[in-house]
Short mmCIF file of C-alpha atoms in Angstrom, two decimals:
data_model
loop_
_atom_site.label_atom_id
_atom_site.label_comp_id
_atom_site.label_asym_id
_atom_site.label_seq_id
_atom_site.Cartn_x
_atom_site.Cartn_y
_atom_site.Cartn_z
CA UNK A 1 28.40 12.38 -3.43
CA UNK A 2 29.50 15.90 -2.72
CA UNK A 3 29.27 17.18 0.82
CA UNK A 4 25.86 18.30 1.93
CA UNK A 5 25.14 21.84 2.96
CA UNK A 6 25.28 22.33 6.68
CA UNK A 7 23.78 25.80 6.97
CA UNK A 8 20.58 27.27 5.62
CA UNK A 9 21.21 29.18 2.42
CA UNK A 10 19.05 31.51 0.40
CA UNK A 11 19.37 31.15 -3.35
CA UNK A 12 17.66 33.21 -6.02
CA UNK A 13 16.09 30.69 -8.37
CA UNK A 14 13.22 30.13 -10.77
CA UNK A 15 10.06 28.27 -9.74
CA UNK A 16 11.22 25.32 -11.83
CA UNK A 17 14.60 25.24 -10.08
CA UNK A 18 12.76 25.37 -6.75
CA UNK A 19 10.99 22.16 -7.85
CA UNK A 20 14.30 20.55 -8.84
CA UNK A 21 15.85 21.59 -5.51
CA UNK A 22 12.84 20.13 -3.69
CA UNK A 23 13.40 16.77 -5.38
CA UNK A 24 17.15 16.93 -4.72
CA UNK A 25 16.72 17.72 -1.03
CA UNK A 26 14.10 14.92 -0.76
CA UNK A 27 16.92 12.61 -1.97
CA UNK A 28 14.82 11.02 -4.68
CA UNK A 29 16.31 7.79 -6.00
CA UNK A 30 14.73 7.74 -9.46
CA UNK A 31 13.89 10.56 -11.86
CA UNK A 32 12.26 9.78 -15.19
CA UNK A 33 11.89 12.61 -17.64
CA UNK A 34 10.63 13.83 -20.96
CA UNK A 35 10.98 17.53 -21.80
CA UNK A 36 7.95 19.77 -22.24
CA UNK A 37 7.55 23.52 -21.97
CA UNK A 38 7.26 25.14 -19.43
CA UNK A 39 8.44 22.32 -17.16
CA UNK A 40 11.67 21.39 -18.98
CA UNK A 41 14.15 23.23 -16.77
CA UNK A 42 12.99 21.19 -13.75
CA UNK A 43 14.30 17.95 -15.23
CA UNK A 44 17.29 19.69 -16.86
CA UNK A 45 18.39 20.94 -13.44
CA UNK A 46 17.90 17.47 -11.96
CA UNK A 47 20.02 15.96 -14.71
CA UNK A 48 22.73 18.48 -13.81
CA UNK A 49 22.49 17.51 -10.12
CA UNK A 50 22.89 13.83 -11.01
CA UNK A 51 25.76 14.55 -13.41
CA UNK A 52 27.58 16.68 -10.81
CA UNK A 53 27.10 13.94 -8.21
CA UNK A 54 25.05 16.27 -6.05
CA UNK A 55 22.13 13.82 -6.25
CA UNK A 56 22.48 10.03 -6.04
CA UNK A 57 19.64 9.02 -8.35
CA UNK A 58 18.96 6.95 -11.45
CA UNK A 59 17.94 9.30 -14.26
CA UNK A 60 15.81 7.51 -16.87
CA UNK A 61 15.30 9.26 -20.21
CA UNK A 62 12.37 7.85 -22.16
CA UNK A 63 10.46 8.55 -25.37
CA UNK A 64 7.23 9.99 -23.98
CA UNK A 65 5.40 11.12 -20.86
CA UNK A 66 3.41 7.88 -20.91
CA UNK A 67 6.71 6.02 -20.54
CA UNK A 68 7.90 8.48 -17.88
CA UNK A 69 5.11 7.43 -15.59
CA UNK A 70 5.40 3.76 -16.58
CA UNK A 71 9.07 3.86 -15.57
CA UNK A 72 8.17 5.38 -12.23
CA UNK A 73 5.53 2.70 -11.60
CA UNK A 74 8.34 0.16 -11.79
CA UNK A 75 10.79 2.14 -9.68
CA UNK A 76 8.28 3.05 -7.00
CA UNK A 77 7.16 -0.58 -6.73
CA UNK A 78 10.68 -1.41 -5.56
CA UNK A 79 10.34 1.18 -2.78
CA UNK A 80 12.47 3.84 -4.47
CA UNK A 81 11.44 7.47 -3.91
CA UNK A 82 10.48 8.57 -7.45
CA UNK A 83 9.98 11.95 -9.09
CA UNK A 84 9.08 13.61 -12.36
CA UNK A 85 7.69 16.86 -13.71
CA UNK A 86 5.43 17.65 -16.64
CA UNK A 87 3.03 20.19 -18.18
CA UNK A 88 -0.03 20.50 -20.42
CA UNK A 89 -0.10 18.00 -23.27
CA UNK A 90 2.53 15.89 -21.50
CA UNK A 91 0.29 15.44 -18.49
CA UNK A 92 -2.60 14.46 -20.73
CA UNK A 93 -0.42 11.92 -22.53
CA UNK A 94 0.49 10.48 -19.13
CA UNK A 95 -3.14 10.05 -18.15
CA UNK A 96 -3.49 6.29 -18.45
CA UNK A 97 -0.41 5.68 -16.32
CA UNK A 98 -1.62 8.17 -13.70
CA UNK A 99 -4.37 5.68 -12.90
CA UNK A 100 -1.84 2.84 -12.75
CA UNK A 101 0.09 4.84 -10.17
CA UNK A 102 -2.83 5.83 -7.95
CA UNK A 103 -4.60 2.49 -8.16
CA UNK A 104 -1.30 0.79 -7.28
CA UNK A 105 -1.14 3.23 -4.35
CA UNK A 106 2.39 4.39 -5.21
CA UNK A 107 3.75 7.50 -3.42
CA UNK A 108 5.19 9.20 -6.51
CA UNK A 109 5.48 13.00 -6.45
CA UNK A 110 5.23 14.99 -9.68
CA UNK A 111 5.30 18.74 -10.19
CA UNK A 112 3.18 20.38 -12.86
CA UNK A 113 4.00 23.72 -14.47
CA UNK A 114 0.49 24.22 -15.79
CA UNK A 115 -0.19 25.53 -19.28
CA UNK A 116 -3.06 25.93 -21.72
CA UNK A 117 -4.12 22.90 -23.77
CA UNK A 118 -3.76 22.86 -27.57
CA UNK A 119 -5.08 23.57 -30.13
CA UNK A 120 -4.35 26.40 -30.62
CA UNK A 121 -0.92 25.99 -28.98
CA UNK A 122 -0.57 27.80 -25.70
CA UNK A 123 2.20 27.44 -23.14
CA UNK A 124 1.11 29.98 -20.52
CA UNK A 125 -0.50 29.55 -17.13
CA UNK A 126 -3.88 27.80 -17.30
CA UNK A 127 -4.82 24.91 -15.01
CA UNK A 128 -7.00 23.04 -17.51
CA UNK A 129 -4.27 20.38 -17.76
CA UNK A 130 -4.38 19.36 -14.10
CA UNK A 131 -8.11 20.03 -13.74
CA UNK A 132 -8.96 17.66 -16.56
CA UNK A 133 -7.33 14.75 -14.69
CA UNK A 134 -8.49 15.84 -11.25
CA UNK A 135 -10.36 12.61 -10.50
CA UNK A 136 -7.57 10.11 -11.14
CA UNK A 137 -6.72 9.46 -7.48
CA UNK A 138 -3.75 11.80 -7.02
CA UNK A 139 -3.59 14.37 -4.24
CA UNK A 140 -3.55 17.80 -5.91
CA UNK A 141 -1.97 20.82 -4.21
CA UNK A 142 -1.40 24.28 -5.67
CA UNK A 143 1.79 26.12 -4.76
CA UNK A 144 1.53 29.87 -5.19
CA UNK A 145 5.08 30.97 -4.29
CA UNK A 146 8.56 29.70 -5.17
CA UNK A 147 9.28 28.84 -1.55
CA UNK A 148 6.03 26.92 -1.39
CA UNK A 149 7.03 24.84 -4.44
CA UNK A 150 10.26 23.77 -2.72
CA UNK A 151 8.74 23.18 0.71
CA UNK A 152 5.72 21.34 -0.67
CA UNK A 153 7.84 18.61 -2.23
CA UNK A 154 9.33 17.71 1.17
CA UNK A 155 5.84 17.61 2.69
CA UNK A 156 4.41 15.74 -0.31
CA UNK A 157 6.69 12.72 0.14
CA UNK A 158 5.98 12.65 3.85
CA UNK A 159 2.22 12.61 3.20
CA UNK A 160 2.26 10.25 0.22
CA UNK A 161 4.56 7.71 1.87
CA UNK A 162 2.41 7.52 5.00
CA UNK A 163 1.24 3.88 4.96
CA UNK A 164 -2.32 4.93 5.83
CA UNK A 165 -2.42 7.09 2.70
CA UNK A 166 -0.09 5.79 -0.05
CA UNK A 167 -1.49 8.06 -2.73
CA UNK A 168 0.55 9.88 -5.38
CA UNK A 169 0.87 13.65 -5.16
CA UNK A 170 0.83 16.52 -7.66
CA UNK A 171 2.22 19.96 -6.83
CA UNK A 172 0.89 22.48 -9.32
CA UNK A 173 2.03 25.98 -10.26
CA UNK A 174 1.49 28.24 -13.25
CA UNK A 175 3.69 28.14 -16.32
CA UNK A 176 6.14 31.02 -16.91
CA UNK A 177 4.99 33.60 -14.36
CA UNK A 178 5.86 31.09 -11.63
CA UNK A 179 8.03 28.57 -13.47
CA UNK A 180 10.42 31.05 -15.14
CA UNK A 181 10.63 34.08 -12.85
CA UNK A 182 13.23 34.14 -10.09
CA UNK A 183 12.77 34.68 -6.36
CA UNK A 184 14.81 33.95 -3.24
CA UNK A 185 14.23 30.44 -1.88
CA UNK A 186 15.47 29.35 1.54
CA UNK A 187 17.09 25.91 1.46
CA UNK A 188 17.35 24.46 4.98
CA UNK A 189 20.34 22.41 6.18
CA UNK A 190 20.15 18.90 4.72
CA UNK A 191 20.36 17.33 8.18
CA UNK A 192 17.14 19.07 9.21
CA UNK A 193 15.42 17.88 6.01
CA UNK A 194 16.62 14.30 6.60
CA UNK A 195 15.18 14.41 10.13
CA UNK A 196 11.83 15.52 8.75
CA UNK A 197 11.85 13.19 5.77
CA UNK A 198 13.87 10.03 6.43
CA UNK A 199 14.57 7.59 3.60
CA UNK A 200 11.73 5.12 2.98
CA UNK A 201 12.03 1.60 4.47
CA UNK A 202 14.58 -0.55 2.63
CA UNK A 203 12.06 -3.35 2.22
CA UNK A 204 9.59 -1.24 0.25
CA UNK A 205 6.05 -0.04 0.86
CA UNK A 206 3.93 -2.33 2.98
CA UNK A 207 1.50 -3.22 0.21
CA UNK A 208 3.89 -3.88 -2.65
CA UNK A 209 7.55 -4.67 -2.93
CA UNK A 210 9.05 -5.93 -6.16
CA UNK A 211 11.65 -8.55 -5.32
CA UNK A 212 12.88 -11.01 -7.96
CA UNK A 213 13.34 -13.69 -5.28
CA UNK A 214 9.73 -13.44 -4.16
CA UNK A 215 7.69 -12.98 -7.31
CA UNK A 216 4.18 -11.55 -7.15
CA UNK A 217 1.60 -10.72 -9.77
CA UNK A 218 0.02 -7.27 -9.61
CA UNK A 219 -2.83 -5.72 -11.54
CA UNK A 220 -4.49 -9.05 -12.41
CA UNK A 221 -8.06 -9.33 -13.60
CA UNK A 222 -10.51 -8.92 -10.72
CA UNK A 223 -14.02 -10.17 -11.43
CA UNK A 224 -17.11 -8.07 -10.64
CA UNK A 225 -18.07 -10.21 -7.63
CA UNK A 226 -14.52 -9.99 -6.25
CA UNK A 227 -13.08 -6.88 -4.59
CA UNK A 228 -12.75 -4.33 -7.43
CA UNK A 229 -15.48 -2.07 -6.00
CA UNK A 230 -14.03 -2.39 -2.51
CA UNK A 231 -10.52 -1.38 -3.63
CA UNK A 232 -12.01 1.70 -5.29
CA UNK A 233 -13.75 2.59 -2.03
CA UNK A 234 -10.40 2.28 -0.22
CA UNK A 235 -8.96 4.97 -2.51
CA UNK A 236 -11.74 7.41 -1.68
CA UNK A 237 -11.35 6.49 2.00
CA UNK A 238 -7.59 7.20 1.83
CA UNK A 239 -8.27 10.54 0.10
CA UNK A 240 -10.64 11.63 2.86
CA UNK A 241 -8.32 10.36 5.61
CA UNK A 242 -5.39 12.18 4.01
CA UNK A 243 -6.89 15.51 5.13
CA UNK A 244 -5.78 14.90 8.72
CA UNK A 245 -2.34 13.65 7.62
CA UNK A 246 -1.91 16.74 5.44
CA UNK A 247 -2.77 19.11 8.30
CA UNK A 248 -0.49 17.28 10.78
CA UNK A 249 2.37 17.23 8.29
CA UNK A 250 2.02 20.95 7.56
CA UNK A 251 1.99 21.74 11.29
CA UNK A 252 5.10 19.62 11.84
CA UNK A 253 6.82 21.31 8.92
CA UNK A 254 5.91 24.80 10.13
CA UNK A 255 7.37 24.06 13.56
CA UNK A 256 10.57 22.46 12.27
CA UNK A 257 11.36 24.96 9.53
CA UNK A 258 9.75 28.15 10.87
CA UNK A 259 7.17 28.49 8.12
CA UNK A 260 3.54 29.52 8.24
CA UNK A 261 1.60 27.30 5.83
CA UNK A 262 -2.12 26.83 6.22
CA UNK A 263 -4.04 23.59 5.82
CA UNK A 264 -6.28 22.75 2.89
CA UNK A 265 -7.28 26.40 2.45
CA UNK A 266 -5.74 29.77 3.29
CA UNK A 267 -8.17 32.43 4.44
CA UNK A 268 -7.39 36.13 4.14
CA UNK A 269 -9.68 38.58 6.00
CA UNK A 270 -12.55 36.07 5.83
CA UNK A 271 -13.66 36.23 9.47
CA UNK A 272 -16.03 39.20 9.18
CA UNK A 273 -16.24 39.32 5.38
CA UNK A 274 -19.58 39.49 3.63
CA UNK A 275 -18.10 39.08 0.14
CA UNK A 276 -15.41 36.44 -0.41
CA UNK A 277 -13.59 35.38 -3.57
CA UNK A 278 -12.59 31.71 -3.65
CA UNK A 279 -9.74 30.93 -6.03
CA UNK A 280 -6.53 28.90 -6.35
CA UNK A 281 -2.97 29.33 -7.59
CA UNK A 282 -0.85 32.47 -7.75
CA UNK A 283 -3.77 34.70 -8.76
CA UNK A 284 -5.43 33.81 -5.45
CA UNK A 285 -2.27 35.11 -3.78
CA UNK A 286 -2.48 38.34 -5.82
CA UNK A 287 -6.15 38.63 -4.90
CA UNK A 288 -5.13 39.57 -1.35
CA UNK A 289 -4.05 42.97 -2.72
CA UNK A 290 -7.54 43.47 -4.12
CA UNK A 291 -8.91 42.64 -0.66
CA UNK A 292 -6.65 45.30 0.90
CA UNK A 293 -7.93 47.86 -1.62
CA UNK A 294 -11.56 46.93 -0.93
CA UNK A 295 -10.97 47.08 2.83
CA UNK A 296 -9.40 50.55 2.42
CA UNK A 297 -12.70 51.61 0.85
CA UNK A 298 -14.57 50.22 3.85
CA UNK A 299 -15.89 47.04 2.19
CA UNK A 300 -15.77 43.81 4.16
CA UNK A 301 -14.01 41.75 1.50
CA UNK A 302 -12.20 38.45 2.02
CA UNK A 303 -10.23 35.98 -0.05
CA UNK A 304 -10.05 32.21 0.31
CA UNK A 305 -7.29 30.32 -1.45
CA UNK A 306 -7.86 26.63 -2.14
CA UNK A 307 -4.45 25.07 -1.45
CA UNK A 308 -5.82 21.61 -2.20
CA UNK A 309 -8.56 20.45 -4.53
CA UNK A 310 -7.94 16.70 -3.95
CA UNK A 311 -8.84 15.98 -1.23
CA UNK A 312 -11.48 18.72 -1.46
CA UNK A 313 -11.67 21.12 1.52
CA UNK A 314 -15.36 20.41 2.16
CA UNK A 315 -15.36 21.16 5.91
CA UNK A 316 -13.42 24.42 5.55
CA UNK A 317 -15.79 25.72 2.87
CA UNK A 318 -18.88 24.73 4.87
CA UNK A 319 -17.44 26.61 7.85
CA UNK A 320 -17.16 29.71 5.66
CA UNK A 321 -20.70 29.31 4.31
CA UNK A 322 -22.13 28.76 7.80
CA UNK A 323 -20.46 31.97 9.03
CA UNK A 324 -21.10 35.54 7.93
CA UNK A 325 -20.41 35.53 4.19
CA UNK A 326 -23.33 36.63 1.99
CA UNK A 327 -21.92 36.41 -1.54
CA UNK A 328 -19.05 34.34 -2.89
CA UNK A 329 -17.23 34.68 -6.18
CA UNK A 330 -15.81 31.32 -7.25
CA UNK A 331 -13.04 31.51 -9.77
CA UNK A 332 -11.52 28.95 -12.10
CA UNK A 333 -8.36 29.31 -14.13
CA UNK A 334 -9.39 26.38 -16.28
CA UNK A 335 -12.35 25.14 -18.26
CA UNK A 336 -14.83 22.26 -18.09
CA UNK A 337 -16.95 22.67 -21.19
CA UNK A 338 -20.62 21.91 -20.74
CA UNK A 339 -20.64 21.62 -16.96
CA UNK A 340 -23.00 23.90 -15.01
CA UNK A 341 -20.60 26.87 -14.73
CA UNK A 342 -17.97 26.11 -17.38
CA UNK A 343 -15.35 25.90 -14.62
CA UNK A 344 -14.71 22.61 -12.77
CA UNK A 345 -13.90 23.96 -9.32
CA UNK A 346 -16.64 26.60 -9.22
CA UNK A 347 -19.11 23.79 -9.90
CA UNK A 348 -17.70 21.76 -7.02
CA UNK A 349 -17.60 24.69 -4.59
CA UNK A 350 -21.16 25.71 -5.49
CA UNK A 351 -22.40 22.14 -5.02
CA UNK A 352 -21.51 22.55 -1.33
CA UNK A 353 -23.82 25.56 -0.97
CA UNK A 354 -26.64 23.07 -0.82
CA UNK A 355 -25.17 21.58 2.36
CA UNK A 356 -24.78 25.00 4.05
CA UNK A 357 -27.11 25.92 6.91
CA UNK A 358 -27.83 29.36 5.47
CA UNK A 359 -28.35 30.95 2.09
CA UNK A 360 -25.17 32.16 0.38
CA UNK A 361 -25.30 33.66 -3.11
CA UNK A 362 -22.63 32.78 -5.64
CA UNK A 363 -21.14 34.14 -8.84
CA UNK A 364 -18.89 31.82 -10.84
CA UNK A 365 -16.04 33.37 -12.78
CA UNK A 366 -13.33 32.26 -15.20
CA UNK A 367 -10.10 34.24 -15.39
CA UNK A 368 -6.56 34.05 -16.75
CA UNK A 369 -7.21 31.37 -19.39
CA UNK A 370 -4.16 30.70 -21.58
CA UNK A 371 -2.08 33.12 -19.52
CA UNK A 372 -4.41 36.10 -20.10
CA UNK A 373 -3.29 38.82 -17.69
CA UNK A 374 -5.45 39.41 -14.62
CA UNK A 375 -4.70 42.67 -12.84
CA UNK A 376 -5.57 43.74 -9.31
CA UNK A 377 -8.04 46.18 -10.91
CA UNK A 378 -9.75 43.22 -12.59
CA UNK A 379 -9.95 41.49 -9.24
CA UNK A 380 -11.37 44.63 -7.58
CA UNK A 381 -13.93 44.65 -10.39
CA UNK A 382 -15.06 41.16 -9.37
CA UNK A 383 -15.56 42.32 -5.77
CA UNK A 384 -17.67 45.21 -7.05
CA UNK A 385 -19.86 42.73 -8.92
CA UNK A 386 -20.26 40.73 -5.70
CA UNK A 387 -21.22 43.89 -3.80
CA UNK A 388 -23.97 44.68 -6.35
CA UNK A 389 -25.37 41.21 -5.74
CA UNK A 390 -25.16 41.71 -1.99
CA UNK A 391 -26.63 45.23 -1.89
CA UNK A 392 -29.15 45.20 -4.74
CA UNK A 393 -29.48 41.52 -5.69
CA UNK A 394 -28.23 42.57 -9.15
CA UNK A 395 -26.31 39.92 -11.05
CA UNK A 396 -24.02 41.14 -13.85
CA UNK A 397 -25.80 41.75 -17.15
CA UNK A 398 -22.89 42.92 -19.30
CA UNK A 399 -21.69 40.67 -22.12
CA UNK A 400 -18.70 39.29 -20.21
CA UNK A 401 -21.24 37.40 -18.13
CA UNK A 402 -22.36 34.49 -20.30
CA UNK A 403 -24.56 31.56 -19.26
CA UNK A 404 -24.37 32.73 -15.65
CA UNK A 405 -20.55 32.85 -15.47
CA UNK A 406 -18.27 35.91 -15.68
CA UNK A 407 -15.60 35.34 -18.37
CA UNK A 408 -13.17 38.01 -17.16
CA UNK A 409 -11.67 39.90 -20.10
CA UNK A 410 -13.92 38.29 -22.77
CA UNK A 411 -13.59 40.46 -25.89
CA UNK A 412 -16.95 42.12 -26.45
CA UNK A 413 -16.07 44.99 -28.82
CA UNK A 414 -15.92 48.68 -28.06
CA UNK B 1 21.16 -7.95 1.32
CA UNK B 2 18.79 -8.88 4.08
CA UNK B 3 15.45 -10.20 2.86
CA UNK B 4 12.28 -8.44 3.71
CA UNK B 5 9.49 -9.55 5.99
CA UNK B 6 7.46 -6.72 4.62
CA UNK B 7 5.62 -8.87 2.11
CA UNK B 8 2.38 -7.87 0.46
CA UNK B 9 -0.83 -9.51 1.57
CA UNK B 10 -2.48 -11.92 -0.84
CA UNK B 11 -5.98 -11.04 -1.92
CA UNK B 12 -8.55 -13.78 -1.68
CA UNK B 13 -11.99 -14.16 -0.23
CA UNK B 14 -12.29 -11.05 1.95
CA UNK B 15 -15.66 -10.47 3.58
CA UNK B 16 -15.10 -6.80 4.57
CA UNK B 17 -13.28 -3.83 3.04
CA UNK B 18 -11.76 -3.24 6.48
CA UNK B 19 -9.59 -6.34 6.04
CA UNK B 20 -8.35 -5.46 2.56
CA UNK B 21 -4.75 -4.52 1.79
CA UNK B 22 -4.22 -1.37 -0.34
CA UNK B 23 -4.09 -3.38 -3.57
CA UNK B 24 -4.65 -6.96 -4.70
CA UNK B 25 -1.57 -9.03 -5.51
CA UNK B 26 -1.17 -12.75 -6.01
CA UNK B 27 1.63 -15.29 -5.94
CA UNK B 28 2.07 -16.49 -9.53
CA UNK B 29 0.87 -20.08 -9.81
CA UNK B 30 -0.62 -22.42 -12.37
CA UNK B 31 -4.16 -21.39 -13.28
CA UNK B 32 -4.35 -18.36 -11.01
CA UNK B 33 -7.08 -16.88 -13.23
CA UNK B 34 -9.10 -20.15 -13.40
CA UNK B 35 -9.54 -22.85 -16.03
CA UNK B 36 -8.90 -20.78 -19.13
CA UNK B 37 -9.38 -23.83 -21.37
CA UNK B 38 -13.08 -23.03 -21.11
CA UNK B 39 -12.49 -19.89 -23.24
CA UNK B 40 -11.63 -22.05 -26.27
CA UNK B 41 -13.75 -22.45 -29.41
CA UNK B 42 -11.03 -24.19 -31.45
CA UNK B 43 -8.40 -26.52 -30.03
CA UNK B 44 -4.95 -27.30 -31.46
CA UNK B 45 -4.53 -30.99 -32.22
CA UNK B 46 -1.06 -32.45 -32.78
CA UNK B 47 -0.26 -35.18 -35.30
CA UNK B 48 2.45 -37.03 -33.36
CA UNK B 49 3.72 -38.80 -36.47
CA UNK B 50 4.34 -35.56 -38.38
CA UNK B 51 5.96 -33.88 -35.35
CA UNK B 52 9.77 -33.55 -35.48
CA UNK B 53 9.98 -32.55 -31.77
CA UNK B 54 11.67 -29.24 -32.59
CA UNK B 55 9.96 -27.45 -29.67
CA UNK B 56 9.05 -24.29 -31.61
CA UNK B 57 5.39 -24.56 -30.51
CA UNK B 58 6.56 -24.72 -26.90
CA UNK B 59 8.69 -21.60 -27.37
CA UNK B 60 5.89 -19.58 -28.94
CA UNK B 61 2.97 -20.64 -26.71
CA UNK B 62 2.06 -17.37 -24.89
CA UNK B 63 0.42 -19.22 -22.00
CA UNK B 64 3.05 -21.87 -21.31
CA UNK B 65 0.56 -24.70 -21.75
CA UNK B 66 2.66 -26.82 -24.13
CA UNK B 67 4.72 -29.28 -22.15
CA UNK B 68 7.93 -30.26 -23.96
CA UNK B 69 11.10 -32.13 -23.17
CA UNK B 70 13.86 -33.01 -25.64
CA UNK B 71 13.21 -36.15 -27.66
CA UNK B 72 9.53 -36.27 -26.68
CA UNK B 73 6.41 -35.25 -28.58
CA UNK B 74 4.98 -32.09 -26.92
CA UNK B 75 1.77 -32.36 -24.92
CA UNK B 76 -0.90 -29.67 -24.75
CA UNK B 77 -2.56 -28.92 -21.41
CA UNK B 78 -6.17 -28.45 -22.54
CA UNK B 79 -7.29 -27.37 -19.06
CA UNK B 80 -5.56 -24.02 -19.65
CA UNK B 81 -4.97 -23.76 -23.45
CA UNK B 82 -7.12 -20.81 -24.68
CA UNK B 83 -7.02 -21.95 -28.32
CA UNK B 84 -5.18 -18.94 -29.74
CA UNK B 85 -3.67 -21.03 -32.55
CA UNK B 86 -0.16 -19.55 -32.48
CA UNK B 87 1.36 -23.05 -32.23
CA UNK B 88 -0.45 -24.05 -35.43
CA UNK B 89 0.90 -21.00 -37.25
CA UNK B 90 4.53 -21.52 -36.21
CA UNK B 91 4.76 -25.32 -36.66
CA UNK B 92 7.30 -25.86 -39.51
CA UNK B 93 5.82 -29.30 -40.37
CA UNK B 94 2.13 -28.29 -40.17
CA UNK B 95 1.76 -31.06 -37.63
CA UNK B 96 -0.81 -29.05 -35.68
CA UNK B 97 -4.30 -28.07 -36.80
CA UNK B 98 -7.20 -26.24 -35.19
CA UNK B 99 -10.30 -28.35 -34.68
CA UNK B 100 -13.62 -26.83 -33.65
CA UNK B 101 -14.71 -27.85 -30.17
CA UNK B 102 -17.61 -30.35 -30.07
CA UNK B 103 -16.18 -32.10 -33.15
#
C-alpha cells in the first residue's frame, strides 16, 4: 500500500468522491459494485483507489444490485468491513437483500445518491428511492453537505459495528446537485481516523462469524412458536437504542475532528419560533436562508432538519411541539401514494402531534420531486402560508394545495 | 491463523428475548429441521435386483438421505427422505419407483 497521508488536506471533490474517500479512509476490506446513475462515480473512484494500491480491498464486480448486496452479506459475515453505493432503481432491485443484511444484523454501510423512480425515467434528486425501503431495518441518515458525506461514513461504521447495535447504515444525499458538484472536503490525517475507527475484531462480529473450520447454519426456518417474533423485536429494540449510540458517536467525532454535527435533528432558530419548517436533505440546509429572510422581516421563523429518519427522532420532535411552535410545515422530497398526506415523512411527523401536550397546527408539503428546482423564494412562500394559518387560521386554498397537501410548483395553468 | 473464541450462540429453547443472541444460528447436524420424512406423500422404493450400484441416486439426492458405499446397494433413510422423486428420475436402470404412502 502507498504511504498514508500524515497531515490534514483539503481537496476539492464531488459529493460522490467524498463518499469514495469516506470508504477509503474507513479502510473497507470489501467493495461490491454495480454502476447506476448518479452513484456510478463513487464505485469508479473506489476501483481506482484499489487499482492504485491506495486501498487494500477486494473489489467484487457483479451482474446486478441484488448480487451486490448478496456479495456483501457473505463478506460481512466473515467480519470484513464492507461497502457499496447505489441509487434509485438499483436500490429497489437490492430490496430483498437489504432485509437479509439487516435481519442478519450485518454492519454494512452503503451510500445512496437519491434519484427519481421510473417510469418516466428520472435521474435527479428525489428521495422516493430510500423512502420506499425505509422500514427494512437499516439506519437512515441524510447528509446535506459534501463534508458531511465523508465524515458520516466514518461515524456510520463506528455506530453500525457497535455490538449493541449491529444494524446496517445508509447515508443518503441527492443526485447531481450533491453527487456531481464539487466542494472542498477536509480529509483528516489517517492516524487520527484509525484512532477513531479501529479495524473490526479479527474473529468477526460477536453474533456471526463464517469460518470453514467451524461450520454454522444461518437463516434456517424458524417456526411460529419459536423465536421469529422475538428476533424482530430485537431489531426494533436495537433501532431505538441506537439513538444514544448515534449521539455519543457524533459527540466523540466532533471533539476529535473539530466538527459541529448535531444529533438526530439540527435546529435552526427554533427556540422562539412560532412557525417551523421540518424537512430533510440539502433543501433543508437551503431553508435556513429562507429563515434568515423571514427573520429580517420580523417573523419568528425556524427550520428543523431531520438528519435521521431511522431511528426516528421522536423525542426531539416532541420537545419542539411541547415548546412554543404554533404551526409546522412538514416537507417531503418523496412520495407515498395513498397515505394520509402523500408524503411518507410528513405522515410520520404529524402522527407525533397526537402525543404532544399542546395543540400544534400542521401543513404537509411536497417539494423538489424528480429534481424540480426549489428556490429560497419558494421556501419563503411556504413560511407565508404557515403565517396565514397562524394569524388567520387560513389554510391554503389555491390549486397547488391538493387533498390537504401543498404540491410546491404543481402546474396549474396561467 | 489463531482460531476464534468469538463463536455465535446457538438458538434453542429461550424463555426470554433478553437472553437471545442477535440472530439464530445452528450447528449443522442430521435432522436439524426435524423428521422431514413426515412431509412425504410418495416414497421411492428401490428394486435391489435391478440396481447396478452406480451411485447416481446418491449423487443427485438433494437431502443426502441415500446412504451408499461402493459395491453395496444404496439404502434410503426414510426418516428424512421428503419424497421429491429425483432419484427415480435419474436412475439409469429404472430400479426406483415412487409408491404412494399407505400402500
